mmCIF file with all atom_site columns, C-alpha atoms in Angstrom:
data_model
loop_
_atom_site.group_PDB
_atom_site.id
_atom_site.type_symbol
_atom_site.label_atom_id
_atom_site.label_alt_id
_atom_site.label_comp_id
_atom_site.label_asym_id
_atom_site.label_entity_id
_atom_site.label_seq_id
_atom_site.pdbx_PDB_ins_code
_atom_site.Cartn_x
_atom_site.Cartn_y
_atom_site.Cartn_z
_atom_site.occupancy
_atom_site.B_iso_or_equiv
_atom_site.pdbx_formal_charge
_atom_site.auth_seq_id
_atom_site.auth_comp_id
_atom_site.auth_asym_id
_atom_site.auth_atom_id
_atom_site.pdbx_PDB_model_num
ATOM 1   C CA . MET A 1 1   ? 20.445  9.122  37.074 1.00 67.00 ? 1   MET A CA 1
ATOM 2   C CA . ASP A 1 2   ? 19.943  10.850 33.832 1.00 80.00 ? 2   ASP A CA 1
ATOM 3   C CA . THR A 1 3   ? 22.936  11.746 31.736 1.00 89.00 ? 3   THR A CA 1
ATOM 4   C CA . HIS A 1 4   ? 22.867  15.805 30.608 1.00 92.00 ? 4   HIS A CA 1
ATOM 5   C CA . VAL A 1 5   ? 23.982  16.494 26.928 1.00 93.00 ? 5   VAL A CA 1
ATOM 6   C CA . LYS A 1 6   ? 24.942  20.379 27.679 1.00 96.00 ? 6   LYS A CA 1
ATOM 7   C CA . GLU A 1 7   ? 25.576  22.402 30.703 1.00 94.00 ? 7   GLU A CA 1
ATOM 8   C CA . GLY A 1 8   ? 26.785  25.820 31.288 1.00 93.00 ? 8   GLY A CA 1
ATOM 9   C CA . GLN A 1 9   ? 25.944  29.389 32.123 1.00 93.00 ? 9   GLN A CA 1
ATOM 10  C CA . LEU A 1 10  ? 23.391  31.558 30.845 1.00 94.00 ? 10  LEU A CA 1
ATOM 11  C CA . TYR A 1 11  ? 21.642  34.538 31.442 1.00 94.00 ? 11  TYR A CA 1
ATOM 12  C CA . VAL A 1 12  ? 18.224  34.560 32.099 1.00 93.00 ? 12  VAL A CA 1
ATOM 13  C CA . GLN A 1 13  ? 15.760  37.631 31.608 1.00 92.00 ? 13  GLN A CA 1
ATOM 14  C CA . HIS A 1 14  ? 12.990  38.134 34.422 1.00 83.00 ? 14  HIS A CA 1
ATOM 15  C CA . GLN A 1 15  ? 10.036  39.592 32.569 1.00 75.00 ? 15  GLN A CA 1
ATOM 16  C CA . LYS A 1 16  ? 8.386   40.944 36.115 1.00 72.00 ? 16  LYS A CA 1
ATOM 17  C CA . PHE A 1 17  ? 11.392  42.633 37.618 1.00 68.00 ? 17  PHE A CA 1
ATOM 18  C CA . GLY A 1 18  ? 12.188  45.348 34.853 1.00 73.00 ? 18  GLY A CA 1
ATOM 19  C CA . LYS A 1 19  ? 13.780  42.945 32.483 1.00 79.00 ? 19  LYS A CA 1
ATOM 20  C CA . LYS A 1 20  ? 16.880  42.304 34.333 1.00 88.00 ? 20  LYS A CA 1
ATOM 21  C CA . TRP A 1 21  ? 19.366  39.662 33.651 1.00 91.00 ? 21  TRP A CA 1
ATOM 22  C CA . LYS A 1 22  ? 20.605  37.221 35.874 1.00 90.00 ? 22  LYS A CA 1
ATOM 23  C CA . LYS A 1 23  ? 23.202  34.637 35.692 1.00 91.00 ? 23  LYS A CA 1
ATOM 24  C CA . SER A 1 24  ? 22.020  30.935 36.154 1.00 91.00 ? 24  SER A CA 1
ATOM 25  C CA . TRP A 1 25  ? 23.421  27.580 35.528 1.00 92.00 ? 25  TRP A CA 1
ATOM 26  C CA . PHE A 1 26  ? 21.784  25.521 33.392 1.00 94.00 ? 26  PHE A CA 1
ATOM 27  C CA . VAL A 1 27  ? 21.774  21.879 32.483 1.00 94.00 ? 27  VAL A CA 1
ATOM 28  C CA . LEU A 1 28  ? 19.777  20.057 29.520 1.00 97.00 ? 28  LEU A CA 1
ATOM 29  C CA . TYR A 1 29  ? 18.537  16.437 29.558 1.00 96.00 ? 29  TYR A CA 1
ATOM 30  C CA . PRO A 1 30  ? 17.333  14.204 26.660 1.00 95.00 ? 30  PRO A CA 1
ATOM 31  C CA . ALA A 1 31  ? 14.450  11.968 27.569 1.00 94.00 ? 31  ALA A CA 1
ATOM 32  C CA . SER A 1 32  ? 15.211  8.818  29.062 1.00 92.00 ? 32  SER A CA 1
ATOM 33  C CA . GLN A 1 33  ? 13.602  5.970  30.860 1.00 91.00 ? 33  GLN A CA 1
ATOM 34  C CA . ASN A 1 34  ? 14.234  7.970  33.959 1.00 87.00 ? 34  ASN A CA 1
ATOM 35  C CA . GLY A 1 35  ? 12.899  11.347 33.080 1.00 92.00 ? 35  GLY A CA 1
ATOM 36  C CA . ILE A 1 36  ? 11.535  13.415 30.521 1.00 94.00 ? 36  ILE A CA 1
ATOM 37  C CA . ALA A 1 37  ? 13.312  15.656 28.100 1.00 96.00 ? 37  ALA A CA 1
ATOM 38  C CA . ARG A 1 38  ? 13.883  19.231 30.211 1.00 96.00 ? 38  ARG A CA 1
ATOM 39  C CA . LEU A 1 39  ? 16.157  22.162 30.830 1.00 96.00 ? 39  LEU A CA 1
ATOM 40  C CA . GLU A 1 40  ? 16.742  22.513 34.306 1.00 94.00 ? 40  GLU A CA 1
ATOM 41  C CA . PHE A 1 41  ? 17.961  25.736 35.856 1.00 92.00 ? 41  PHE A CA 1
ATOM 42  C CA . PHE A 1 42  ? 19.460  26.903 39.156 1.00 88.00 ? 42  PHE A CA 1
ATOM 43  C CA . ASP A 1 43  ? 19.410  30.258 40.733 1.00 80.00 ? 43  ASP A CA 1
ATOM 44  C CA . CYS A 1 44  ? 23.004  30.795 42.285 1.00 70.00 ? 44  CYS A CA 1
ATOM 45  C CA . SER A 1 45  ? 25.259  33.210 43.471 1.00 64.00 ? 45  SER A CA 1
ATOM 46  C CA . ASN A 1 46  ? 27.991  32.668 41.503 1.00 63.00 ? 46  ASN A CA 1
ATOM 47  C CA . ALA A 1 47  ? 27.423  31.127 38.491 1.00 51.00 ? 47  ALA A CA 1
ATOM 48  C CA . ASN A 1 48  ? 30.812  31.591 37.075 1.00 59.00 ? 48  ASN A CA 1
ATOM 49  C CA . GLU A 1 49  ? 31.747  27.675 38.117 1.00 60.00 ? 49  GLU A CA 1
ATOM 50  C CA . LYS A 1 50  ? 29.466  24.777 38.424 1.00 64.00 ? 50  LYS A CA 1
ATOM 51  C CA . PRO A 1 51  ? 27.422  24.912 41.597 1.00 61.00 ? 51  PRO A CA 1
ATOM 52  C CA . ASN A 1 52  ? 26.197  21.997 43.861 1.00 60.00 ? 52  ASN A CA 1
ATOM 53  C CA . THR A 1 53  ? 22.949  21.672 42.194 1.00 54.00 ? 53  THR A CA 1
ATOM 54  C CA . LYS A 1 54  ? 21.727  19.501 44.526 1.00 59.00 ? 54  LYS A CA 1
ATOM 55  C CA . LYS A 1 55  ? 21.367  22.081 47.328 1.00 59.00 ? 55  LYS A CA 1
ATOM 56  C CA . LEU A 1 56  ? 19.860  24.878 45.119 1.00 65.00 ? 56  LEU A CA 1
ATOM 57  C CA . ASP A 1 57  ? 16.322  25.306 43.959 1.00 79.00 ? 57  ASP A CA 1
ATOM 58  C CA . LYS A 1 58  ? 15.827  24.425 40.850 1.00 86.00 ? 58  LYS A CA 1
ATOM 59  C CA . LYS A 1 59  ? 13.366  25.393 37.619 1.00 92.00 ? 59  LYS A CA 1
ATOM 60  C CA . ILE A 1 60  ? 12.523  23.334 34.817 1.00 94.00 ? 60  ILE A CA 1
ATOM 61  C CA . ILE A 1 61  ? 11.198  23.575 31.255 1.00 95.00 ? 61  ILE A CA 1
ATOM 62  C CA . ARG A 1 62  ? 9.592   20.589 30.031 1.00 96.00 ? 62  ARG A CA 1
ATOM 63  C CA . LEU A 1 63  ? 11.159  20.378 26.111 1.00 95.00 ? 63  LEU A CA 1
ATOM 64  C CA . SER A 1 64  ? 7.916   18.510 25.032 1.00 93.00 ? 64  SER A CA 1
ATOM 65  C CA . GLU A 1 65  ? 5.825   21.706 26.016 1.00 94.00 ? 65  GLU A CA 1
ATOM 66  C CA . CYS A 1 66  ? 8.183   23.573 23.556 1.00 94.00 ? 66  CYS A CA 1
ATOM 67  C CA . ILE A 1 67  ? 6.382   25.591 21.005 1.00 94.00 ? 67  ILE A CA 1
ATOM 68  C CA . SER A 1 68  ? 9.441   27.257 19.434 1.00 93.00 ? 68  SER A CA 1
ATOM 69  C CA . ILE A 1 69  ? 13.109  27.585 20.152 1.00 94.00 ? 69  ILE A CA 1
ATOM 70  C CA . LEU A 1 70  ? 14.405  30.674 18.202 1.00 92.00 ? 70  LEU A CA 1
ATOM 71  C CA . PRO A 1 71  ? 17.012  33.581 18.286 1.00 91.00 ? 71  PRO A CA 1
ATOM 72  C CA . SER A 1 72  ? 15.667  36.740 19.479 1.00 90.00 ? 72  SER A CA 1
ATOM 73  C CA . LEU A 1 73  ? 16.630  39.688 17.150 1.00 85.00 ? 73  LEU A CA 1
ATOM 74  C CA . THR A 1 74  ? 15.086  42.454 19.324 1.00 84.00 ? 74  THR A CA 1
ATOM 75  C CA . GLU A 1 75  ? 16.177  41.789 22.888 1.00 83.00 ? 75  GLU A CA 1
ATOM 76  C CA . THR A 1 76  ? 19.152  43.953 24.409 1.00 87.00 ? 76  THR A CA 1
ATOM 77  C CA . CYS A 1 77  ? 21.931  41.443 26.054 1.00 92.00 ? 77  CYS A CA 1
ATOM 78  C CA . PRO A 1 78  ? 23.574  42.004 29.238 1.00 91.00 ? 78  PRO A CA 1
ATOM 79  C CA . LYS A 1 79  ? 27.000  42.183 27.133 1.00 91.00 ? 79  LYS A CA 1
ATOM 80  C CA . ASP A 1 80  ? 27.852  43.306 23.447 1.00 91.00 ? 80  ASP A CA 1
ATOM 81  C CA . ASN A 1 81  ? 29.273  39.779 22.577 1.00 92.00 ? 81  ASN A CA 1
ATOM 82  C CA . MET A 1 82  ? 26.077  38.018 23.462 1.00 95.00 ? 82  MET A CA 1
ATOM 83  C CA . THR A 1 83  ? 23.105  36.938 21.708 1.00 95.00 ? 83  THR A CA 1
ATOM 84  C CA . ALA A 1 84  ? 19.621  36.119 22.844 1.00 95.00 ? 84  ALA A CA 1
ATOM 85  C CA . PHE A 1 85  ? 17.156  33.376 22.429 1.00 96.00 ? 85  PHE A CA 1
ATOM 86  C CA . CYS A 1 86  ? 13.556  32.628 23.370 1.00 95.00 ? 86  CYS A CA 1
ATOM 87  C CA . VAL A 1 87  ? 11.950  29.338 24.194 1.00 95.00 ? 87  VAL A CA 1
ATOM 88  C CA . GLU A 1 88  ? 8.314   29.283 23.896 1.00 94.00 ? 88  GLU A CA 1
ATOM 89  C CA . THR A 1 89  ? 6.313   27.189 25.824 1.00 94.00 ? 89  THR A CA 1
ATOM 90  C CA . ASN A 1 90  ? 2.416   26.484 26.155 1.00 90.00 ? 90  ASN A CA 1
ATOM 91  C CA . ASP A 1 91  ? 2.147   29.350 28.914 1.00 91.00 ? 91  ASP A CA 1
ATOM 92  C CA . LYS A 1 92  ? 5.577   31.454 28.732 1.00 92.00 ? 92  LYS A CA 1
ATOM 93  C CA . VAL A 1 93  ? 8.286   32.828 26.773 1.00 93.00 ? 93  VAL A CA 1
ATOM 94  C CA . HIS A 1 94  ? 11.596  32.319 28.563 1.00 94.00 ? 94  HIS A CA 1
ATOM 95  C CA . VAL A 1 95  ? 14.627  34.718 27.118 1.00 95.00 ? 95  VAL A CA 1
ATOM 96  C CA . PHE A 1 96  ? 18.223  33.374 27.713 1.00 96.00 ? 96  PHE A CA 1
ATOM 97  C CA . ALA A 1 97  ? 21.588  35.084 26.796 1.00 96.00 ? 97  ALA A CA 1
ATOM 98  C CA . ALA A 1 98  ? 24.843  33.949 26.180 1.00 96.00 ? 98  ALA A CA 1
ATOM 99  C CA . GLU A 1 99  ? 27.803  34.278 23.952 1.00 96.00 ? 99  GLU A CA 1
ATOM 100 C CA . ARG A 1 100 ? 27.272  34.015 20.416 1.00 94.00 ? 100 ARG A CA 1
ATOM 101 C CA . GLN A 1 101 ? 28.716  30.759 19.932 1.00 95.00 ? 101 GLN A CA 1
ATOM 102 C CA . ALA A 1 102 ? 27.371  29.209 22.924 1.00 96.00 ? 102 ALA A CA 1
ATOM 103 C CA . SER A 1 103 ? 24.004  30.488 22.069 1.00 95.00 ? 103 SER A CA 1
ATOM 104 C CA . ALA A 1 104 ? 23.731  28.824 18.895 1.00 94.00 ? 104 ALA A CA 1
ATOM 105 C CA . GLU A 1 105 ? 24.707  25.583 20.479 1.00 96.00 ? 105 GLU A CA 1
ATOM 106 C CA . TRP A 1 106 ? 22.143  25.846 23.009 1.00 96.00 ? 106 TRP A CA 1
ATOM 107 C CA . VAL A 1 107 ? 19.563  26.598 20.294 1.00 95.00 ? 107 VAL A CA 1
ATOM 108 C CA . GLU A 1 108 ? 20.828  23.538 18.194 1.00 94.00 ? 108 GLU A CA 1
ATOM 109 C CA . LYS A 1 109 ? 20.924  20.977 21.441 1.00 95.00 ? 109 LYS A CA 1
ATOM 110 C CA . MET A 1 110 ? 17.461  22.061 22.306 1.00 95.00 ? 110 MET A CA 1
ATOM 111 C CA . CYS A 1 111 ? 16.133  21.964 19.124 1.00 94.00 ? 111 CYS A CA 1
ATOM 112 C CA . GLU A 1 112 ? 17.444  18.494 18.317 1.00 94.00 ? 112 GLU A CA 1
ATOM 113 C CA . ILE A 1 113 ? 16.055  17.101 21.701 1.00 94.00 ? 113 ILE A CA 1
ATOM 114 C CA . ALA A 1 114 ? 12.494  19.116 21.585 1.00 93.00 ? 114 ALA A CA 1
ATOM 115 C CA . PHE A 1 115 ? 11.667  18.564 18.076 1.00 91.00 ? 115 PHE A CA 1
ATOM 116 C CA . GLN A 1 116 ? 13.871  15.557 17.181 1.00 86.00 ? 116 GLN A CA 1
ATOM 117 C CA . VAL A 1 117 ? 15.675  17.986 14.713 1.00 74.00 ? 117 VAL A CA 1
ATOM 118 C CA . ARG A 1 118 ? 19.342  17.559 13.659 1.00 68.00 ? 118 ARG A CA 1
ATOM 119 C CA . ARG A 1 119 ? 21.124  19.986 11.402 1.00 60.00 ? 119 ARG A CA 1
ATOM 120 C CA . VAL A 1 120 ? 22.664  18.267 8.203  1.00 56.00 ? 120 VAL A CA 1
ATOM 121 C CA . GLY A 1 121 ? 26.044  19.666 7.860  1.00 53.00 ? 121 GLY A CA 1
ATOM 122 C CA . LYS A 1 122 ? 27.225  23.233 9.415  1.00 51.00 ? 122 LYS A CA 1
ATOM 123 C CA . PRO A 1 123 ? 26.993  25.872 9.147  1.00 46.00 ? 123 PRO A CA 1
ATOM 124 C CA . GLY A 1 124 ? 23.669  26.386 7.423  1.00 43.00 ? 124 GLY A CA 1
ATOM 125 C CA . PRO A 1 125 ? 19.960  25.912 8.302  1.00 40.00 ? 125 PRO A CA 1
ATOM 126 C CA . ALA A 1 126 ? 19.491  22.970 6.322  1.00 36.00 ? 126 ALA A CA 1
ATOM 127 C CA . TYR A 1 127 ? 17.661  19.984 8.277  1.00 35.00 ? 127 TYR A CA 1
ATOM 128 C CA . THR A 1 128 ? 16.751  16.305 7.674  1.00 33.00 ? 128 THR A CA 1
ATOM 129 C CA . ALA A 1 129 ? 13.637  15.144 6.709  1.00 32.00 ? 129 ALA A CA 1
ATOM 130 C CA . ALA A 1 130 ? 12.430  15.097 10.199 1.00 39.00 ? 130 ALA A CA 1
ATOM 131 C CA . ASP A 1 131 ? 12.140  19.090 9.588  1.00 44.00 ? 131 ASP A CA 1
ATOM 132 C CA . LYS A 1 132 ? 10.326  19.472 6.330  1.00 35.00 ? 132 LYS A CA 1
ATOM 133 C CA . ASN A 1 133 ? 7.316   21.207 8.201  1.00 40.00 ? 133 ASN A CA 1
ATOM 134 C CA . ARG A 1 134 ? 9.217   23.758 9.594  1.00 42.00 ? 134 ARG A CA 1
ATOM 135 C CA . ARG A 1 135 ? 10.147  26.977 7.547  1.00 35.00 ? 135 ARG A CA 1
ATOM 136 C CA . HIS A 1 136 ? 12.133  28.994 9.805  1.00 38.00 ? 136 HIS A CA 1
ATOM 137 C CA . CYS A 1 137 ? 15.779  28.354 10.385 1.00 42.00 ? 137 CYS A CA 1
ATOM 138 C CA . GLY A 1 138 ? 14.820  28.146 14.249 1.00 55.00 ? 138 GLY A CA 1
ATOM 139 C CA . CYS A 1 139 ? 12.702  25.411 15.596 1.00 59.00 ? 139 CYS A CA 1
ATOM 140 C CA . VAL A 1 140 ? 8.931   25.732 15.593 1.00 58.00 ? 140 VAL A CA 1
ATOM 141 C CA . SER A 1 141 ? 6.208   22.969 16.252 1.00 55.00 ? 141 SER A CA 1
ATOM 142 C CA . HIS A 1 142 ? 3.805   24.248 13.614 1.00 51.00 ? 142 HIS A CA 1
ATOM 143 C CA . ALA A 1 143 ? 1.018   22.031 15.196 1.00 50.00 ? 143 ALA A CA 1
ATOM 144 C CA . ARG A 1 144 ? 1.183   22.849 18.731 1.00 49.00 ? 144 ARG A CA 1
ATOM 145 C CA . ARG A 1 145 ? 1.312   26.805 17.874 1.00 49.00 ? 145 ARG A CA 1
ATOM 146 C CA . GLU A 1 146 ? -1.942  26.149 15.932 1.00 53.00 ? 146 GLU A CA 1
ATOM 147 C CA . ARG A 1 147 ? -2.936  24.288 18.708 1.00 47.00 ? 147 ARG A CA 1
ATOM 148 C CA . LYS A 1 148 ? -2.320  26.981 20.918 1.00 46.00 ? 148 LYS A CA 1
ATOM 149 C CA . ALA A 1 149 ? -4.156  29.484 18.732 1.00 47.00 ? 149 ALA A CA 1
ATOM 150 C CA . ARG A 1 150 ? -7.326  27.807 18.586 1.00 45.00 ? 150 ARG A CA 1
ATOM 151 C CA . LEU A 1 151 ? -7.561  27.946 22.231 1.00 45.00 ? 151 LEU A CA 1
ATOM 152 C CA . TRP A 1 152 ? -7.944  31.889 21.797 1.00 42.00 ? 152 TRP A CA 1
ATOM 153 C CA . TYR A 1 153 ? -10.783 31.986 19.635 1.00 42.00 ? 153 TYR A CA 1
#
């Protein structure tokens, strides 16, 4: 059984249905001998408290497929005290929102797992040597982005 590093409620923006926000329960797992690094999320009617996730349908984002995990400055959030962030994979851009502090924590933990990036001290955009090729304070896998761009040409 995998041990999660973070779990909690986030809002997810549905792209197909008028960009409406829906509360969901999220669980973040690092890679282990039992499974891949991933973000699982569950649609549930009452996302204010932890649901029994074994009985719910889940969606999975494989963190190995992440191209970028960045704050979104253009998205309108469901509440005033929230900020949005985007998780771009090879085939989709997922948009999530949470309260400002929680949003920053989710982005940081997901970057640590997806790109093996750790912040050096807080606050600030400084990273360890593992991040020397990244130019933005968010996390972007430039090699993966270049590979994706070549597919379009």
